[in-house]
């Protein structure tokens, strides 16, 4: 029983924390690997954007810590709505933070060539490609949330701490299947999935993400109702109202995060266009250098014919095809061709 917990107030929400050693180990390993990769690049004299590191550490790992160790974790066995908020943080917000850190691009650059090739091969395999296909990944996220709440999964997770940790990881991985390919600089999606298409898919996904919250909020079936009824709680909303609050929180957070997600996709779109523009500018500059006039040759003697000044030659003077030969034979464009004999 966890009914001895005092009523959840604003002060207790900010001040109540508990250690989750599995979550701590996960965050330390993930953050340590990311930090090692960044340091490895810097030792080689290569840079890595500070903004991406901050997104990975603060928004990604920070959200995992908050969801699994804050008052949400303390009260998730007493009230449903903290559990609902906790789960939506893990399958929506944390994946966005991790994806904005672009861990795959960092790993490909930091790992030894053989390890990088193996990782790239694993990420481009059939299983990963199938799971990250846009419509499939969206369905996985929705099925994960509905499956947790409307099967014995959630109730069993409340009773067994190890299964609770598995549920955390399940939610995080399901969210990453959709978010990571959308925001990664690595090509994990089909060729037709351009940035405008990604923006449209994210907009639709924002609508789909509201479905679990609507179902939870309006369902007449209580989620883990026997568990929550059994808690000796004399404060707060009743079990039915608690579930409605949780469903409403899921809808609100999903729509808000959907807007942030859409902005992030647009930002990646702008960045990709800037990269293409910079590459085009470099190519044009290189073409201009190759076409630059040569240094002037020594002045000709009075008896020699005047040297022809450097100029850009018309295409028909250098074309080796039949059209170019005929134009040169006619004296150039606009000149009448010599009469045939």
XYZ file of C-alpha atoms in Angstrom:
341
model
C 0.000 0.000 0.000
C 1.159 3.555 -0.743
C -1.763 5.425 0.782
C 0.421 6.883 3.513
C 1.638 9.541 1.088
C 0.372 13.027 1.981
C -1.821 15.014 -0.355
C -0.029 16.122 -3.493
C 0.386 19.902 -3.434
C 2.445 22.292 -5.511
C 5.238 22.357 -2.956
C 5.360 18.575 -2.656
C 5.295 18.224 -6.440
C 8.530 20.204 -6.638
C 10.142 18.814 -3.512
C 9.351 15.088 -3.566
C 11.906 12.955 -5.387
C 12.953 9.300 -5.226
C 15.900 7.412 -6.638
C 15.341 5.055 -9.529
C 18.629 3.203 -9.854
C 17.747 1.590 -13.183
C 16.893 4.992 -14.668
C 20.068 6.526 -13.193
C 22.185 3.763 -14.735
C 20.466 4.219 -18.106
C 20.977 7.980 -18.107
C 24.612 7.702 -16.993
C 25.445 5.161 -19.705
C 23.649 7.105 -22.437
C 25.033 10.471 -21.348
C 28.532 9.067 -20.865
C 28.577 7.565 -24.352
C 27.411 10.856 -25.857
C 30.022 12.856 -23.919
C 32.765 10.405 -24.954
C 31.827 10.842 -28.618
C 31.849 14.641 -28.374
C 35.256 14.638 -26.643
C 36.640 12.238 -29.242
C 35.641 14.641 -32.005
C 37.211 17.590 -30.203
C 40.495 15.731 -29.726
C 40.587 15.268 -33.488
C 40.005 18.987 -33.959
C 36.401 18.573 -35.101
C 33.493 20.517 -33.669
C 30.049 19.421 -32.528
C 27.183 21.910 -32.003
C 26.704 22.898 -28.362
C 22.960 23.265 -28.986
C 22.680 19.594 -29.933
C 24.582 18.524 -26.832
C 22.317 20.686 -24.673
C 19.170 19.265 -26.311
C 20.352 15.712 -25.740
C 21.394 16.300 -22.129
C 18.765 18.722 -20.853
C 15.632 17.973 -22.868
C 16.307 14.306 -23.574
C 18.055 12.866 -20.518
C 16.593 15.551 -18.244
C 13.053 14.552 -19.188
C 13.855 10.912 -18.448
C 15.154 11.872 -15.000
C 12.122 14.044 -14.272
C 9.632 11.417 -15.440
C 11.176 8.536 -13.477
C 12.356 10.229 -10.278
C 10.264 13.333 -9.593
C 6.934 13.518 -7.762
C 5.380 11.943 -10.856
C 7.183 8.707 -9.960
C 6.489 9.132 -6.246
C 2.718 9.443 -6.741
C 2.143 7.305 -9.856
C 1.004 4.360 -7.725
C -1.485 6.507 -5.801
C -2.914 8.707 -8.561
C -3.442 7.883 -12.210
C -2.786 11.321 -13.648
C 0.909 11.463 -12.572
C 1.401 8.089 -14.269
C -0.291 9.374 -17.432
C 1.906 12.493 -17.508
C 4.965 10.395 -16.758
C 4.279 8.082 -19.682
C 3.568 10.859 -22.169
C 6.857 12.521 -21.222
C 8.724 9.317 -21.944
C 7.188 8.545 -25.331
C 6.934 12.098 -26.695
C 9.152 14.724 -25.078
C 12.228 12.665 -24.165
C 12.533 11.198 -27.713
C 12.432 14.700 -29.212
C 15.282 15.823 -26.950
C 17.351 12.748 -27.754
C 16.700 13.096 -31.500
C 17.640 16.796 -31.528
C 21.015 15.702 -30.170
C 21.467 13.706 -33.403
C 23.190 10.762 -31.684
C 23.461 8.663 -34.857
C 25.415 11.284 -36.797
C 27.654 11.763 -33.767
C 28.250 8.018 -33.423
C 29.087 7.595 -37.121
C 31.712 10.337 -36.848
C 33.186 9.339 -33.504
C 33.324 5.549 -33.755
C 36.152 3.694 -35.510
C 35.388 3.037 -39.155
C 34.586 -0.659 -38.683
C 32.230 -0.010 -35.751
C 30.594 2.877 -37.617
C 29.956 0.632 -40.634
C 28.427 -2.044 -38.426
C 26.170 0.472 -36.710
C 25.114 1.936 -40.041
C 24.366 -1.541 -41.343
C 22.253 -2.323 -38.286
C 20.304 0.938 -38.586
C 19.665 0.349 -42.282
C 18.547 -3.256 -41.819
C 15.104 -4.495 -42.769
C 13.774 -4.667 -39.226
C 14.736 -1.093 -38.344
C 13.538 0.174 -41.726
C 10.175 -1.497 -41.219
C 9.727 -0.218 -37.655
C 10.739 3.359 -38.538
C 8.540 3.557 -41.631
C 6.340 6.610 -40.861
C 2.911 4.975 -40.745
C 4.242 1.903 -38.948
C 6.037 3.910 -36.251
C 2.937 6.040 -35.612
C 0.855 2.896 -35.212
C 3.445 1.448 -32.819
C 3.241 4.542 -30.575
C -0.568 4.500 -30.449
C -0.701 0.730 -29.936
C 1.870 0.986 -27.150
C -0.122 3.559 -25.195
C -3.494 1.845 -25.669
C -1.959 -1.545 -24.971
C -0.460 -0.312 -21.714
C -3.681 1.207 -20.409
C -6.283 -1.274 -21.630
C -4.520 -4.563 -20.982
C -3.205 -6.019 -17.704
C 0.194 -4.510 -18.615
C -0.214 -1.293 -16.606
C -1.708 -2.940 -13.548
C 1.086 -5.524 -13.510
C 3.692 -2.754 -13.855
C 2.248 -0.999 -10.796
C 2.682 -4.194 -8.784
C 6.130 -5.224 -10.030
C 8.996 -2.739 -10.043
C 11.050 -4.586 -12.689
C 8.128 -4.594 -15.119
C 7.612 -0.897 -14.389
C 11.167 -0.242 -15.598
C 10.503 -2.309 -18.714
C 7.421 -0.184 -19.384
C 9.515 2.984 -19.135
C 11.963 1.624 -21.702
C 9.127 0.391 -23.923
C 7.552 3.854 -24.046
C 10.881 5.560 -24.752
C 11.830 3.213 -27.588
C 8.376 3.419 -29.172
C 8.584 7.207 -29.236
C 12.110 7.142 -30.683
C 10.969 4.954 -33.589
C 8.929 7.854 -34.959
C 10.836 10.899 -33.729
C 14.464 9.943 -34.395
C 14.131 9.369 -38.183
C 12.190 12.620 -38.546
C 14.862 14.793 -36.902
C 18.069 12.903 -37.647
C 20.447 14.170 -40.310
C 21.003 10.550 -41.315
C 18.759 9.196 -44.058
C 16.599 6.666 -42.208
C 13.391 7.284 -44.144
C 12.345 6.431 -47.727
C 13.490 8.800 -50.466
C 9.968 10.170 -50.940
C 9.881 11.359 -47.330
C 11.244 14.860 -47.977
C 11.078 17.618 -45.379
C 7.666 18.895 -46.594
C 6.338 15.331 -46.347
C 7.860 14.982 -42.874
C 6.127 18.165 -41.764
C 2.797 16.790 -43.006
C 3.405 13.465 -41.234
C 4.270 15.214 -37.974
C 1.083 17.286 -38.241
C -0.976 14.117 -38.711
C 0.908 12.382 -35.912
C -0.014 15.240 -33.588
C -3.663 14.431 -34.279
C -3.115 10.706 -33.793
C -1.262 11.257 -30.509
C -4.447 12.684 -29.011
C -6.322 9.405 -29.569
C -5.021 7.576 -26.446
C -5.808 10.594 -24.258
C -9.332 10.869 -25.662
C -9.935 7.148 -25.135
C -8.609 7.269 -21.560
C -10.583 10.406 -20.743
C -13.909 9.159 -22.089
C -13.644 5.456 -21.302
C -16.101 3.973 -18.866
C -13.536 1.309 -18.014
C -11.192 2.334 -15.234
C -7.488 1.921 -15.985
C -6.027 -0.261 -13.212
C -9.169 0.592 -11.275
C -8.808 -2.223 -8.739
C -5.295 -1.051 -7.876
C -6.185 2.603 -7.412
C -9.352 1.795 -5.465
C -7.286 -0.301 -3.074
C -5.068 2.647 -2.096
C -5.969 4.103 1.300
C -6.237 7.633 -0.033
C -8.546 10.119 1.667
C -7.581 13.139 -0.405
C -7.642 14.188 -4.054
C -10.101 13.308 -6.834
C -11.985 10.043 -6.938
C -10.772 7.296 -9.259
C -13.056 8.230 -12.171
C -12.214 11.939 -12.017
C -8.536 11.097 -11.597
C -8.617 9.139 -14.857
C -10.380 12.001 -16.654
C -7.705 14.421 -15.451
C -5.010 12.050 -16.663
C -6.616 11.707 -20.095
C -6.973 15.483 -20.387
C -3.309 15.942 -19.454
C -2.325 13.430 -22.113
C -4.262 15.321 -24.785
C -2.881 18.723 -23.746
C 0.737 17.599 -23.603
C 0.476 15.638 -26.855
C -0.863 18.647 -28.767
C 1.674 21.027 -27.238
C 4.539 18.666 -27.993
C 3.178 18.147 -31.499
C 3.566 21.883 -32.132
C 7.136 21.861 -30.797
C 7.883 18.790 -32.898
C 6.548 20.516 -36.010
C 8.715 23.577 -35.327
C 11.749 21.314 -34.920
C 11.036 19.646 -38.277
C 10.738 23.054 -39.955
C 14.052 24.083 -38.365
C 15.719 20.953 -39.767
C 14.156 21.739 -43.137
C 15.647 25.245 -43.100
C 19.038 23.863 -42.041
C 18.989 21.320 -44.867
C 18.160 24.030 -47.410
C 21.004 26.177 -46.076
C 23.414 23.275 -46.504
C 22.245 22.766 -50.098
C 22.581 26.495 -50.823
C 26.094 26.614 -49.354
C 27.101 23.585 -51.445
C 25.699 25.205 -54.598
C 27.577 28.429 -53.825
C 30.826 26.485 -53.444
C 30.290 24.769 -56.779
C 29.530 28.075 -58.513
C 32.626 29.663 -56.966
C 34.729 26.760 -58.202
C 33.278 27.136 -61.714
C 34.092 30.856 -61.695
C 37.668 30.148 -60.637
C 38.106 27.672 -63.478
C 36.584 30.165 -65.944
C 38.629 33.146 -64.693
C 40.711 34.940 -67.411
C 44.341 33.936 -67.681
C 47.204 36.325 -67.026
C 47.837 38.618 -70.016
C 50.515 37.379 -72.397
C 53.435 39.617 -73.407
C 52.576 42.497 -75.754
C 52.821 41.444 -79.383
C 55.382 43.030 -81.657
C 54.091 45.623 -84.133
C 54.603 43.157 -86.981
C 52.542 40.383 -85.363
C 48.724 40.321 -85.507
C 46.980 41.759 -82.467
C 46.213 39.155 -79.820
C 42.557 38.510 -79.352
C 41.433 39.725 -75.885
C 40.265 37.116 -73.368
C 36.576 36.614 -73.520
C 33.924 34.039 -72.753
C 33.525 32.103 -75.969
C 30.006 31.376 -77.267
C 28.916 27.784 -77.009
C 28.788 27.232 -80.762
C 32.527 27.988 -81.078
C 33.428 25.051 -78.837
C 30.589 22.655 -79.562
C 31.841 19.562 -81.395
C 28.425 18.394 -82.530
C 26.747 18.789 -85.897
C 24.788 21.867 -84.794
C 27.921 23.708 -83.686
C 29.742 22.832 -86.928
C 26.883 24.143 -89.060
C 26.654 27.403 -87.109
C 30.419 27.942 -87.448
C 30.216 27.153 -91.170
C 27.486 29.760 -91.581
C 29.542 32.410 -89.868
C 27.616 32.391 -86.602
C 23.997 32.846 -85.502
C 22.008 35.218 -87.636
C 24.295 34.864 -90.649
C 23.056 33.278 -93.809
C 24.593 29.955 -94.656
C 26.747 29.923 -97.830
C 24.834 28.680 -100.873
C 25.296 25.064 -101.680
C 26.973 24.275 -105.006
